[in-house]
Coordinates of C-alpha atoms and ligand atoms in Angstrom, one line a residue:
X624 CA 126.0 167.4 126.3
X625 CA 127.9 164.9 128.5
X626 CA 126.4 166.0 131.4
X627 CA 123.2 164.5 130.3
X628 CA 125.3 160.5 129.9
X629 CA 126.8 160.9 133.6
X630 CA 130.0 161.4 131.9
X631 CA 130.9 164.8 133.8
X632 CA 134.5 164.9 135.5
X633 CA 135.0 167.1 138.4
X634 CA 136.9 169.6 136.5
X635 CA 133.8 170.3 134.8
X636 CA 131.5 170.2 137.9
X637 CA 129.9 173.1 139.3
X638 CA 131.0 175.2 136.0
X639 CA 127.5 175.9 134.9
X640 CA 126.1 178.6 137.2
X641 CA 123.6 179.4 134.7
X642 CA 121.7 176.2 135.3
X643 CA 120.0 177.7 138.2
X644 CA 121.5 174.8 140.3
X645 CA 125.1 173.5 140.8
X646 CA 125.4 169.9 139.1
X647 CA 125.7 168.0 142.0
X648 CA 122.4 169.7 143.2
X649 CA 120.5 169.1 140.3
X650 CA 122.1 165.2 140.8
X651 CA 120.2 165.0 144.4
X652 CA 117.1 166.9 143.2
X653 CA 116.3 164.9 140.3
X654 CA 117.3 161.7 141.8
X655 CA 114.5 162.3 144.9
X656 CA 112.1 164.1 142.5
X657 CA 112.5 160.7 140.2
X658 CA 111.9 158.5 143.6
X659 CA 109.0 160.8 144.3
X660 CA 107.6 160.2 140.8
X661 CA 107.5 156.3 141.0
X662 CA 105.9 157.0 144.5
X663 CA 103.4 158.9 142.7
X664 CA 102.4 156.3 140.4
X665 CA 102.8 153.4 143.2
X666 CA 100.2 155.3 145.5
X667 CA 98.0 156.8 142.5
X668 CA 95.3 153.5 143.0
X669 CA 94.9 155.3 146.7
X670 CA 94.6 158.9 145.4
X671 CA 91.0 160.6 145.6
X672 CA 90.5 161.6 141.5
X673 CA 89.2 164.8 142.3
X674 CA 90.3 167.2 144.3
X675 CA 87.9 168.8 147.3
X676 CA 89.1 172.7 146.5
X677 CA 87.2 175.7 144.9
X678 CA 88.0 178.0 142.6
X679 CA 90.7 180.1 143.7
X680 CA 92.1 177.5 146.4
X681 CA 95.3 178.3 145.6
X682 CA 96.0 182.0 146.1
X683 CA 95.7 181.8 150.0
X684 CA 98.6 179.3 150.1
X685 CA 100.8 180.9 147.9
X686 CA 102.7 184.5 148.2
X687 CA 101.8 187.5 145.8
X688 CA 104.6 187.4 144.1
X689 CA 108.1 186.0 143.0
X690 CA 111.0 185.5 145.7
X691 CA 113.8 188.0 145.2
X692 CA 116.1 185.7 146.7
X693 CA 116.7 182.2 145.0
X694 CA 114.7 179.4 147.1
X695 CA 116.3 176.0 147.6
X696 CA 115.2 172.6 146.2
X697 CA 113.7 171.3 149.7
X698 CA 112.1 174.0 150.0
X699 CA 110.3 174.4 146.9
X700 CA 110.3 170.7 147.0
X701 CA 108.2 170.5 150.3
X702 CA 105.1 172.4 148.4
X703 CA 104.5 170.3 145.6
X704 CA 102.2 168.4 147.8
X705 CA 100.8 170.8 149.6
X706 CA 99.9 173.2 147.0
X707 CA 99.9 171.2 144.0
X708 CA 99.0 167.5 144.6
X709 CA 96.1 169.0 147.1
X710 CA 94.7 170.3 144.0
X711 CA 95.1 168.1 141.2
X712 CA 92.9 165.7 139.4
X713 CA 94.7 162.5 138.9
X714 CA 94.4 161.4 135.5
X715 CA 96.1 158.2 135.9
X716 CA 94.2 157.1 139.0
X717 CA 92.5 153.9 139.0
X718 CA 89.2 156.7 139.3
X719 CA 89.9 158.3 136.0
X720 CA 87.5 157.3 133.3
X721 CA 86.3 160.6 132.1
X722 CA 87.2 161.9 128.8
X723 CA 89.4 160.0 127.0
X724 CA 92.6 158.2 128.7
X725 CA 95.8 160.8 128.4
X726 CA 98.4 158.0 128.1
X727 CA 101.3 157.8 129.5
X728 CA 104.6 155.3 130.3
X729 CA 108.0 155.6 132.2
X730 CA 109.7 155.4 128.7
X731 CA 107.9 158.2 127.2
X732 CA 108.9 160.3 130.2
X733 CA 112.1 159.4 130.0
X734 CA 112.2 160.8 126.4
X735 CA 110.6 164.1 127.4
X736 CA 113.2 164.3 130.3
X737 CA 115.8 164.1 127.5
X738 CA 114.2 166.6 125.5
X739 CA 113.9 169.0 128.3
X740 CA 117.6 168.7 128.4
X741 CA 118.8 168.9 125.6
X742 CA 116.1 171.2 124.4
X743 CA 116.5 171.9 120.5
X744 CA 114.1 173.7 118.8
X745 CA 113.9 172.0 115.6
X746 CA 112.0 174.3 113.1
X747 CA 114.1 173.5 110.1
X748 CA 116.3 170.2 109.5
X749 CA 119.2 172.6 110.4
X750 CA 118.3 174.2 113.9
X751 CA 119.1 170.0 114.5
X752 CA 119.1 167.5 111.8
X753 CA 118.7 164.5 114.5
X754 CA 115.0 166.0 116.0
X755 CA 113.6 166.4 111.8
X756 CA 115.5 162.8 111.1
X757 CA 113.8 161.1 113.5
X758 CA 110.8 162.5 113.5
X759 CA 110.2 161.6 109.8
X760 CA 111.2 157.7 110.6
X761 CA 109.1 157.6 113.7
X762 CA 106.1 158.8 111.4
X763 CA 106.9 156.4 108.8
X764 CA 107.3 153.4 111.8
X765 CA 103.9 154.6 113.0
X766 CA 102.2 155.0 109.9
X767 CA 103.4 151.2 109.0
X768 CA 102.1 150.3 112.3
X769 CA 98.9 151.7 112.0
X770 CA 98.7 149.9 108.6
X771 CA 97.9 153.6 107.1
X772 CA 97.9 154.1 102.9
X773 CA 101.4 154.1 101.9
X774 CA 100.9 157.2 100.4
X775 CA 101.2 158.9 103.8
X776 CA 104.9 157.5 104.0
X777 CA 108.2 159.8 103.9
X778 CA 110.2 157.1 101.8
X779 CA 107.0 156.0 100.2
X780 CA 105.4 156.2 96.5
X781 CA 105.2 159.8 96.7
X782 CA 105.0 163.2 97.9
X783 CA 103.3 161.8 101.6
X784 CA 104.7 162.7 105.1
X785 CA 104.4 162.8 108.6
X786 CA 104.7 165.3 111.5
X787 CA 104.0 165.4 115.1
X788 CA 101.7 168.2 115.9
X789 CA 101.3 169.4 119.3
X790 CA 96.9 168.7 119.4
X791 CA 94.6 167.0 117.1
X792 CA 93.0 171.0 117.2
X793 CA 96.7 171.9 115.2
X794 CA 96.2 169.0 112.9
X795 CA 92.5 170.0 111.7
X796 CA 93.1 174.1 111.6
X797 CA 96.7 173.2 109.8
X798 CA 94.6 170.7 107.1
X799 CA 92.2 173.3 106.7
X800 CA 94.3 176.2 106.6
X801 CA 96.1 174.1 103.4
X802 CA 92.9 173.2 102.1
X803 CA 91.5 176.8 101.5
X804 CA 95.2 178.1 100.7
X805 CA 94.7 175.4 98.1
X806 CA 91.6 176.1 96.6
X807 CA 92.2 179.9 96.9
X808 CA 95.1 179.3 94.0
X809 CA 93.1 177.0 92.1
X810 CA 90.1 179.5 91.9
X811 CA 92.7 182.0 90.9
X812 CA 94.3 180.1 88.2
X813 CA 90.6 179.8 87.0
X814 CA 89.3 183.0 87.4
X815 CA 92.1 185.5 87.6
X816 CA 90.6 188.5 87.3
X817 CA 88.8 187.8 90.6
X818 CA 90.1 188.6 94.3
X819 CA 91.7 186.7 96.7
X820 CA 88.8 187.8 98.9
X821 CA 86.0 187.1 96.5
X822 CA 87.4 183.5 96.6
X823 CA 87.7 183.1 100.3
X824 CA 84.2 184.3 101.2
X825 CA 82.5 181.4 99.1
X826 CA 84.8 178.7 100.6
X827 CA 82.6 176.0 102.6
X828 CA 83.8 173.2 104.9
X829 CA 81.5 170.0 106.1
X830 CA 82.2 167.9 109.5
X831 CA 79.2 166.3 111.4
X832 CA 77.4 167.7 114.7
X833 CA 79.3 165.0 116.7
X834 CA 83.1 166.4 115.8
X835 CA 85.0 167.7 118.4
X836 CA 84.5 171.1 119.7
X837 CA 88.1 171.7 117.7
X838 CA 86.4 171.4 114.4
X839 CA 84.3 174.0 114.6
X840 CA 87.0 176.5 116.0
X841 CA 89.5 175.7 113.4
X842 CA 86.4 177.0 111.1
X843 CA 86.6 180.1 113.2
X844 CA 90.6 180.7 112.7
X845 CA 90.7 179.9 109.6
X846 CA 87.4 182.2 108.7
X847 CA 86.1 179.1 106.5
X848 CA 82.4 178.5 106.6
X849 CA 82.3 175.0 108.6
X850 CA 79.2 173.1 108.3
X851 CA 78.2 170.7 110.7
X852 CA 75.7 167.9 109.3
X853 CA 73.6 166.0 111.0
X854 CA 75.1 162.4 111.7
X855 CA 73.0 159.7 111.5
X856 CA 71.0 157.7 114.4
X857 CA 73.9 155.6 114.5
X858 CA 76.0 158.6 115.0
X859 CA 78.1 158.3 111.5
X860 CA 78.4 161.0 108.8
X861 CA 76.6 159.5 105.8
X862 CA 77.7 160.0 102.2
X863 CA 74.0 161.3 101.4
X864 CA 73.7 163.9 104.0
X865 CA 76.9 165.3 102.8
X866 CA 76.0 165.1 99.1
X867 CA 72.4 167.1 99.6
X868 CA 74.5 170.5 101.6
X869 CA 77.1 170.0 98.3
X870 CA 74.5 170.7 96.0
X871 CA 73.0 173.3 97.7
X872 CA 75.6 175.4 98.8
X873 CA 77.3 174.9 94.9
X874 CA 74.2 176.1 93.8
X875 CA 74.4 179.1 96.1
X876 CA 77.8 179.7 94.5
X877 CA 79.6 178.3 97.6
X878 CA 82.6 176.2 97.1
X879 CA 83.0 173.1 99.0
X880 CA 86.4 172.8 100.0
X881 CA 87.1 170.5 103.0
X882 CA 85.4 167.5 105.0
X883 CA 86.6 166.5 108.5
X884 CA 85.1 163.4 109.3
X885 CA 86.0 161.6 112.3
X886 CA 86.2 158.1 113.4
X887 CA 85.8 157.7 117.5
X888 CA 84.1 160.8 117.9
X889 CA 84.8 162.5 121.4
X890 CA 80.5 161.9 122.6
X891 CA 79.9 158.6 121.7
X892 CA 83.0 156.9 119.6
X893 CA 80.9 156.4 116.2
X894 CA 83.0 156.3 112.8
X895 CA 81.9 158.6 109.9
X896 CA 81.3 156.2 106.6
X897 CA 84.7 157.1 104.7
X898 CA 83.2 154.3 102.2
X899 CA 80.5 157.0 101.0
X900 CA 82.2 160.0 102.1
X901 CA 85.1 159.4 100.5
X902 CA 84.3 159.2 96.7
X903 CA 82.1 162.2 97.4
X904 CA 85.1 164.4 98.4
X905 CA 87.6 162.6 95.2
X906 CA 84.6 163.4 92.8
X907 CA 84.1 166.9 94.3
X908 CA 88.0 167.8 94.5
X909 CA 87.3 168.1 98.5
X910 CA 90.0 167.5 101.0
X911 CA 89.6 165.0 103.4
X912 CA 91.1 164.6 107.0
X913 CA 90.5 162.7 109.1
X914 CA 90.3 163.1 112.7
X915 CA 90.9 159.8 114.5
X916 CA 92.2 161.7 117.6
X917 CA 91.2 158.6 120.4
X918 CA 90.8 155.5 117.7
X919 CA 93.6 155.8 115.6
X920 CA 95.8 153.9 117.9
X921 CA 93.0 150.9 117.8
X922 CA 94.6 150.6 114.1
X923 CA 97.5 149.0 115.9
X924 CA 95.6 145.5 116.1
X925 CA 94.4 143.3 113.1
X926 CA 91.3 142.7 114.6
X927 CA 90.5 146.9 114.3
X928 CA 91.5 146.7 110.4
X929 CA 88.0 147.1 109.9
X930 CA 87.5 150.8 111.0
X931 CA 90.1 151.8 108.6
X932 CA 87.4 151.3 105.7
X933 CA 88.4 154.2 103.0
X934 CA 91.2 155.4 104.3
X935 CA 92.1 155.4 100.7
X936 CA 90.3 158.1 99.7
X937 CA 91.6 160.7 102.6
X938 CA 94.1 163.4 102.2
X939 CA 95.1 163.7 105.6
X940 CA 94.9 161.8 108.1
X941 CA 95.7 162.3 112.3
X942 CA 95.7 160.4 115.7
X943 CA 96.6 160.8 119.2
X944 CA 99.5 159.1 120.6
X945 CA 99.0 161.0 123.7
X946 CA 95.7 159.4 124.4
X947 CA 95.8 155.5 124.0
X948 CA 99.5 155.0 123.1
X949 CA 101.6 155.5 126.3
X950 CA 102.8 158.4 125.1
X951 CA 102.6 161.7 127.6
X952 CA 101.1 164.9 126.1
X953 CA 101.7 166.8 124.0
X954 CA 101.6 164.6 121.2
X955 CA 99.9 164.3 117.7
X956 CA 100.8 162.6 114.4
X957 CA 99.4 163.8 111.5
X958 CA 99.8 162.7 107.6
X959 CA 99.6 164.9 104.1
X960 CA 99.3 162.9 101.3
X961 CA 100.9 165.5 99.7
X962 CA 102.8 168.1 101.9
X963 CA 103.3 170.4 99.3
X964 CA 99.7 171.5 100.1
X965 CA 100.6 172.6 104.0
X966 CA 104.0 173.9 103.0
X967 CA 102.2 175.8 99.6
X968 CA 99.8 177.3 102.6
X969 CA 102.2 178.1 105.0
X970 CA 106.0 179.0 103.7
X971 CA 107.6 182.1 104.3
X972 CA 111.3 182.1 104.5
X973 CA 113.1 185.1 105.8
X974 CA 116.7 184.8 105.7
X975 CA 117.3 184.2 109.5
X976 CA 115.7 180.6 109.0
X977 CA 117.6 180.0 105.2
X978 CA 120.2 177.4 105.5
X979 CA 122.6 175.4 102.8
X980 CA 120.4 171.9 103.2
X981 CA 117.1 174.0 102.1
X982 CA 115.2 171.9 99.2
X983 CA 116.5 169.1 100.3
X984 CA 115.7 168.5 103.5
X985 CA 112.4 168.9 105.6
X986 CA 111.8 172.2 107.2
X987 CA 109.2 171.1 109.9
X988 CA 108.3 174.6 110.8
X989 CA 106.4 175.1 107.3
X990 CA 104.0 172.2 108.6
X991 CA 102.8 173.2 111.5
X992 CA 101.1 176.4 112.7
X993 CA 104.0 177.7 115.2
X994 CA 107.7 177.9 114.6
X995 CA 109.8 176.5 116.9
X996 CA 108.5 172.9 118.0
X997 CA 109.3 170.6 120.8
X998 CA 112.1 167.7 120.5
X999 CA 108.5 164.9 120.9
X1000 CA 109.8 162.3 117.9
X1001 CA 112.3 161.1 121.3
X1002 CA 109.7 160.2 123.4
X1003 CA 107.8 157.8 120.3
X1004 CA 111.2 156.4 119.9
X1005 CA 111.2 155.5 123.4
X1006 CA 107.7 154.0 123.6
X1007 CA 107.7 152.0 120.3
X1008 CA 111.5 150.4 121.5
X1009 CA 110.8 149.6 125.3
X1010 CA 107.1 148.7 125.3
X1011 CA 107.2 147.4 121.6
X1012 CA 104.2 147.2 119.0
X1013 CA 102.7 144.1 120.4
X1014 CA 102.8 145.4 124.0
X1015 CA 101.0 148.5 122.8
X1016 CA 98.5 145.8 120.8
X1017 CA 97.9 144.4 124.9
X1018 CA 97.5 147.6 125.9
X1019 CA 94.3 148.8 123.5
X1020 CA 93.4 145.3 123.9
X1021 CA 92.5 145.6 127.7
X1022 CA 90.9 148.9 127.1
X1023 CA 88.5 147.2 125.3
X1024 CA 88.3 144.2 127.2
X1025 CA 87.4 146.6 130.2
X1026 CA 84.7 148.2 128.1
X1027 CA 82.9 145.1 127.0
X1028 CA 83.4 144.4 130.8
X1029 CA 81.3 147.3 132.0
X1030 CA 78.8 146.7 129.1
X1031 CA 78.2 143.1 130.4
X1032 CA 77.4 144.8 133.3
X1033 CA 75.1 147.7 132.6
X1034 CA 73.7 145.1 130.1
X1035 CA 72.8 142.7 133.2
X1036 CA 70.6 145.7 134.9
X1037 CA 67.5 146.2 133.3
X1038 CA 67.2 149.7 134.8
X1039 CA 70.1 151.3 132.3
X1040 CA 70.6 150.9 128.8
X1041 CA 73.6 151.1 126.2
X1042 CA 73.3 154.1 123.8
X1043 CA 76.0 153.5 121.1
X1044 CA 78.2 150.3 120.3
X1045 CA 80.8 149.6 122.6
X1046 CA 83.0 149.1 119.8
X1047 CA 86.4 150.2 121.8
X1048 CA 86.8 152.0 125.1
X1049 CA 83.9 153.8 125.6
X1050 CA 81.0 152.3 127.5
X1051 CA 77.6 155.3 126.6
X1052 CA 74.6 154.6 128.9
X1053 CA 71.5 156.0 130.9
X1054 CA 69.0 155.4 133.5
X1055 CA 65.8 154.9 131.0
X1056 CA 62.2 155.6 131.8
X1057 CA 59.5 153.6 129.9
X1058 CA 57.3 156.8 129.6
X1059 CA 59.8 157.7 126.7
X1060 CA 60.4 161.2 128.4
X1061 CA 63.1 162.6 127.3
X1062 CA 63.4 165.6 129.5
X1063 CA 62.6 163.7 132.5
X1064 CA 65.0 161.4 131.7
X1065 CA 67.8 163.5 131.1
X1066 CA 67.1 165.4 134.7
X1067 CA 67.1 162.0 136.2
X1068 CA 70.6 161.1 134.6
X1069 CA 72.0 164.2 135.2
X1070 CA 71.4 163.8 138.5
X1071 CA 72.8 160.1 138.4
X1072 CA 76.0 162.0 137.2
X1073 CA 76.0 164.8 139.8
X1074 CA 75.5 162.1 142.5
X1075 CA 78.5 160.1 141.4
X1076 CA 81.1 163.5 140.7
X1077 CA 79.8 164.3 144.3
X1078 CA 81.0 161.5 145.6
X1079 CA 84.4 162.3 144.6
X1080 CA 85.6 158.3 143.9
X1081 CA 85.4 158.2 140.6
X1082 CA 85.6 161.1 137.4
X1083 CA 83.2 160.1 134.9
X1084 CA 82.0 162.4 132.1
X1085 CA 78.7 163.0 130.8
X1086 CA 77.4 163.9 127.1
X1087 CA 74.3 164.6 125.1
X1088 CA 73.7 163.4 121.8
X1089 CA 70.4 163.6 120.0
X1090 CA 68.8 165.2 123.0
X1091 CA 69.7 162.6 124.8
X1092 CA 72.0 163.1 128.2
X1093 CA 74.3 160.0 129.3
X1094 CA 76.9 159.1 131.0
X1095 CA 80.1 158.2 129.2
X1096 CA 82.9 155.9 130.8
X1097 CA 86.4 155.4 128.8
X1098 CA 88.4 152.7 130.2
X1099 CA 91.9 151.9 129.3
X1100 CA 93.5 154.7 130.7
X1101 CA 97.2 153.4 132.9
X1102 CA 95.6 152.5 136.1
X1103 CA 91.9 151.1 135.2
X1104 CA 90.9 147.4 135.9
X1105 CA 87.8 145.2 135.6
X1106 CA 87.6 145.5 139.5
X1107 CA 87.9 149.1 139.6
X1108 CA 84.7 149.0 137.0
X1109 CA 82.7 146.4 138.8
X1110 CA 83.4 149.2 142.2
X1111 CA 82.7 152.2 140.3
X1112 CA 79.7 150.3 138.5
X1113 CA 78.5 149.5 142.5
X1114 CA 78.1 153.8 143.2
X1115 CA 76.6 154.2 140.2
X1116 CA 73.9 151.7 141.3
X1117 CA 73.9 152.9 145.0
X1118 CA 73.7 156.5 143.5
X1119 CA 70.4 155.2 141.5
X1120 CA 69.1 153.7 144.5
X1121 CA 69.4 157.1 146.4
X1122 CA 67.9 158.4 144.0
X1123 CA 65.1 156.2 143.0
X1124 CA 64.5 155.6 146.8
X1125 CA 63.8 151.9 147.8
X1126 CA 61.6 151.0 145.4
X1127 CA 63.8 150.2 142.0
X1128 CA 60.0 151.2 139.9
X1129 CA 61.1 153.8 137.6
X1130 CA 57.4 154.4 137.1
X1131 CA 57.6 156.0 140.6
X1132 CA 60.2 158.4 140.2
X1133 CA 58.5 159.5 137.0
X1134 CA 55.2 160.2 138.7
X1135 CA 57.1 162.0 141.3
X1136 CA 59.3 163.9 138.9
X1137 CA 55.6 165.2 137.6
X1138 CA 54.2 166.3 141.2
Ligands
PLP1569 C1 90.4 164.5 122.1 C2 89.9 164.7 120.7 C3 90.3 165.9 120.0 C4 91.1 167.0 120.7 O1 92.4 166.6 120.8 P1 93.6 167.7 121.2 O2 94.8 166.9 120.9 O3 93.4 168.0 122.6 O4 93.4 168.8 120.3 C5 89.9 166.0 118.7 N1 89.1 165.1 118.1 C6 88.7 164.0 118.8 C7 87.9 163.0 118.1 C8 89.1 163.8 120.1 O5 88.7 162.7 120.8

């Protein structure tokens, strides 16, 4: 590999045709594609978020299909901005504040450019001991970071572990996947004279109506029977809610076998009550993950101890580094208390992947969904060394301070009001109408949000929760700033002005929404 440390004499250059490029190309490429990169993120505060093009934009400029003769870099080079860049949203523009921010940092890309290189594809410890090795003492660093149960560590009190996952989506269907595989032996230890199929068709799984969207289809691919239970008006899964579906669906002969709960959810950032849930699921046998996708990295700073309330009582347990930790996608962590449960689910071992370390080392592959897996422990490794816990503490910190920011401000207009607590980076509002109208005032805001996507300065997304249609803005993401709030907070009031015409009087609109 001693290309990849500059070390390669001129003996050795231009030997490896099957590169695609000579080395000394490659040398030239990278170097301008790397000067174009930092130009990228100098210029990104100047970049319009979303792009003006329409479905389908792209098949006029490009050819129907694949040169026959090889292309060179300039070349290929030259159309990255006029096919690509033309038609991209920027997700690190200073306009960005939809979703939730997809991190990243120059030392994280540096780690995926290394990767790329040396490209292992480390399904068991012995495809390439370095890319399990680390990966288990990056998850242990990040699980001591994030103050998790010590449980969940590799060299810990017991049979706990990490893995990066590709998505939170992986992490829940892989927890449930061992969860049923789990109570499916159970039940036929019990009851062996039953099927394997009896079993699976009783098996029942609870998350609330404000998990992700991934929740529900890891029900569908793992053919359990997920639930979703009403959260309350705070927008948190309560311990009674889940206790009442237990009891009926066990005396409908169901068995409960898994709860998801999730702290940020994706809508409105509320935290499910682990405090109640938790005992519930210990009493009840139930696994519980938990999906802290967007929050999890919050558990970085003291002052966010608090959401970790029950953590305790959880068998699993998963975050995002790829959303508020400065680390580019694709990356998830994600924790068994015991990972004998996923690799129970999931082993088969044919005699292709068998090697002389099996037992005694971690075989990766039996944790995830896939096989082969992505060298992403390099780029953590990167991030946690050059940027360093407390500068990853700064960076949730300003999220935050740039939400509490925005909610001064929407708090200032009497016009608007907050939805949910602004608790990290999520600011959750709408236009209100005293004639409590719901359906008027949803038309009204959706056209609030139309008004400000139309305008093409700022990407914002919108959600509906109880009935109720908002608009969402996440800050924190690389490029956002109290001034780029306090701008995109001035269209949003020029967009309600349009809208309202000159008179501010909601009354007005509401008795001409009625005409
Ligand atoms: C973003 C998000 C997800 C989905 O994450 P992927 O990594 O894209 O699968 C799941 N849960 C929550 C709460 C999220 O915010």
């Amino acid at each position: 590999m001693n290309y990849i440390n500059g070390e390669v004499n001129n003996s050795e250059v231009n030997s490896y045709p099957h590169l695609g490029l000579q080395h000394d190309d490659f040398r030239s490429a990278a170097h301008a594609l790397v000067d174009r990169i930092i130009d990228y993120y100098g210029t990104l505060a100047e970049r319009q978020t979303f792009p003006n093009v329409k479905p389908g934009f792209m098949r006029t400029l490009l050819p129907g299909q694949a040169p026959e003769e090889a292309e060179n870099w300039p070349q290929v080079f030259s159309d990255v901005e006029k096919v690509i860049m033309k038609g991209s949203t920027h997700w690190n523009s200073a306009g960005f504040l939809a979703f939730f921010p997809c991190g990243t940092s120059y030392p994280a890309l540096l780690g995926d450019l290394l990767s790329g290189a040396a490209n292992p594809i480390g399904f068991s410890w012995a495809s390439s001991p370095a890319c399990t090795e680390l990966e288990t003492v990056m998850m242990d660093w990040l699980a001591k970071a994030l103050n998790l149960p010590e449980f969940y560590l590799h060299n810990g009190i017991g049979p706990g572990g990490g893995v990066i996952e590709g998505l939170a989506s992986e992490a829940t269907l892989m927890t449930l996947s061992s969860a049923r595989s789990k109570a499916i032996r159970t039940q036929l230890s019990l009851h062996p004279n039953q099927t394997h199929h009896d079993i699976a068709k009783r098996l029942v799984a609870y998350s609330s109506n404000l998990s992700n969207s991934s929740v529900e289809k890891a029900g569908k691919i793992a053919l359990v029977h997920l639930k979703l239970l009403d959260a309350d008006k705070d927008g948190s899964l309560r311990g009674e809610t889940l206790l009442a579906a237990i009891e009926i669906d066990k005396k409908n002969g169901k068995i409960p076998i898994y709860v998801c709960a999730s702290l940020g959810t994706t809508a409105c950032c509320t935290f499910d009550d682990l405090t109640e849930v938790g005992p519930i699921c210990e009493k009840e046998g139930m696994w519980l993950h938990v999906d802290a996708a967007y929050a999890g990295s919050a558990l970085l700073c003291p002052e966010f101890q608090y959401i970790r309330k029950g953590l305790e009582f959880t068998t699993s347990f998963n975050f995002n580094p790829h959303k508020w930790m400065m680390v580019n996608y694709d990356c998830s962590a994600l924790w068994f208390k015991n990972s004998s449960h996923a690799v129970n689910a999931l082993n088969v071992d044919p005699i292709y992947l068998q090697h002389e370390e099996m037992g005694s080392a971690i075989d990766y592959m039996h944790w995830q969904i896939g096989l082969g897996r992505r060298f992403r422990a390099i780029k953590i490794w990167f991030v946690l060394r050059m940027v360093g816990l407390e500068g990853l503490r700064s960076h949730v910190r300003r999220g935050v301070a740039e939400a509490k920011h925005l909610e001064g401000l929407v708090k200032k207009d009497s016009r608007y009001e907050i939805l949910f607590p602004v608790t990290l980076g999520l600011v959750c509002f709408r236009l209100k109408i005293e004639t409590f109208d719901e359906e008027k005032t949803n038309e009204l805001n959706r056209k609030v949000y139309e008004a400000i996507h139309a305008d093409r300065r700022f990407f914002i997304t919108p959600a509906s929760v109880g009935g109720k249609f908002f608009i969402r803005i996440a800050t924190g993401h690389v490029n956002c700033s109290t001034a780029k709030l306090d701008e995109c907070w001035n269209v949003i009031q020029d967009v309600t002005e349009n809208l309202l015409g000159s008179s501010p009087h909601l009354d007005e609109y509401t008795a001409d929404c009625s005409r």
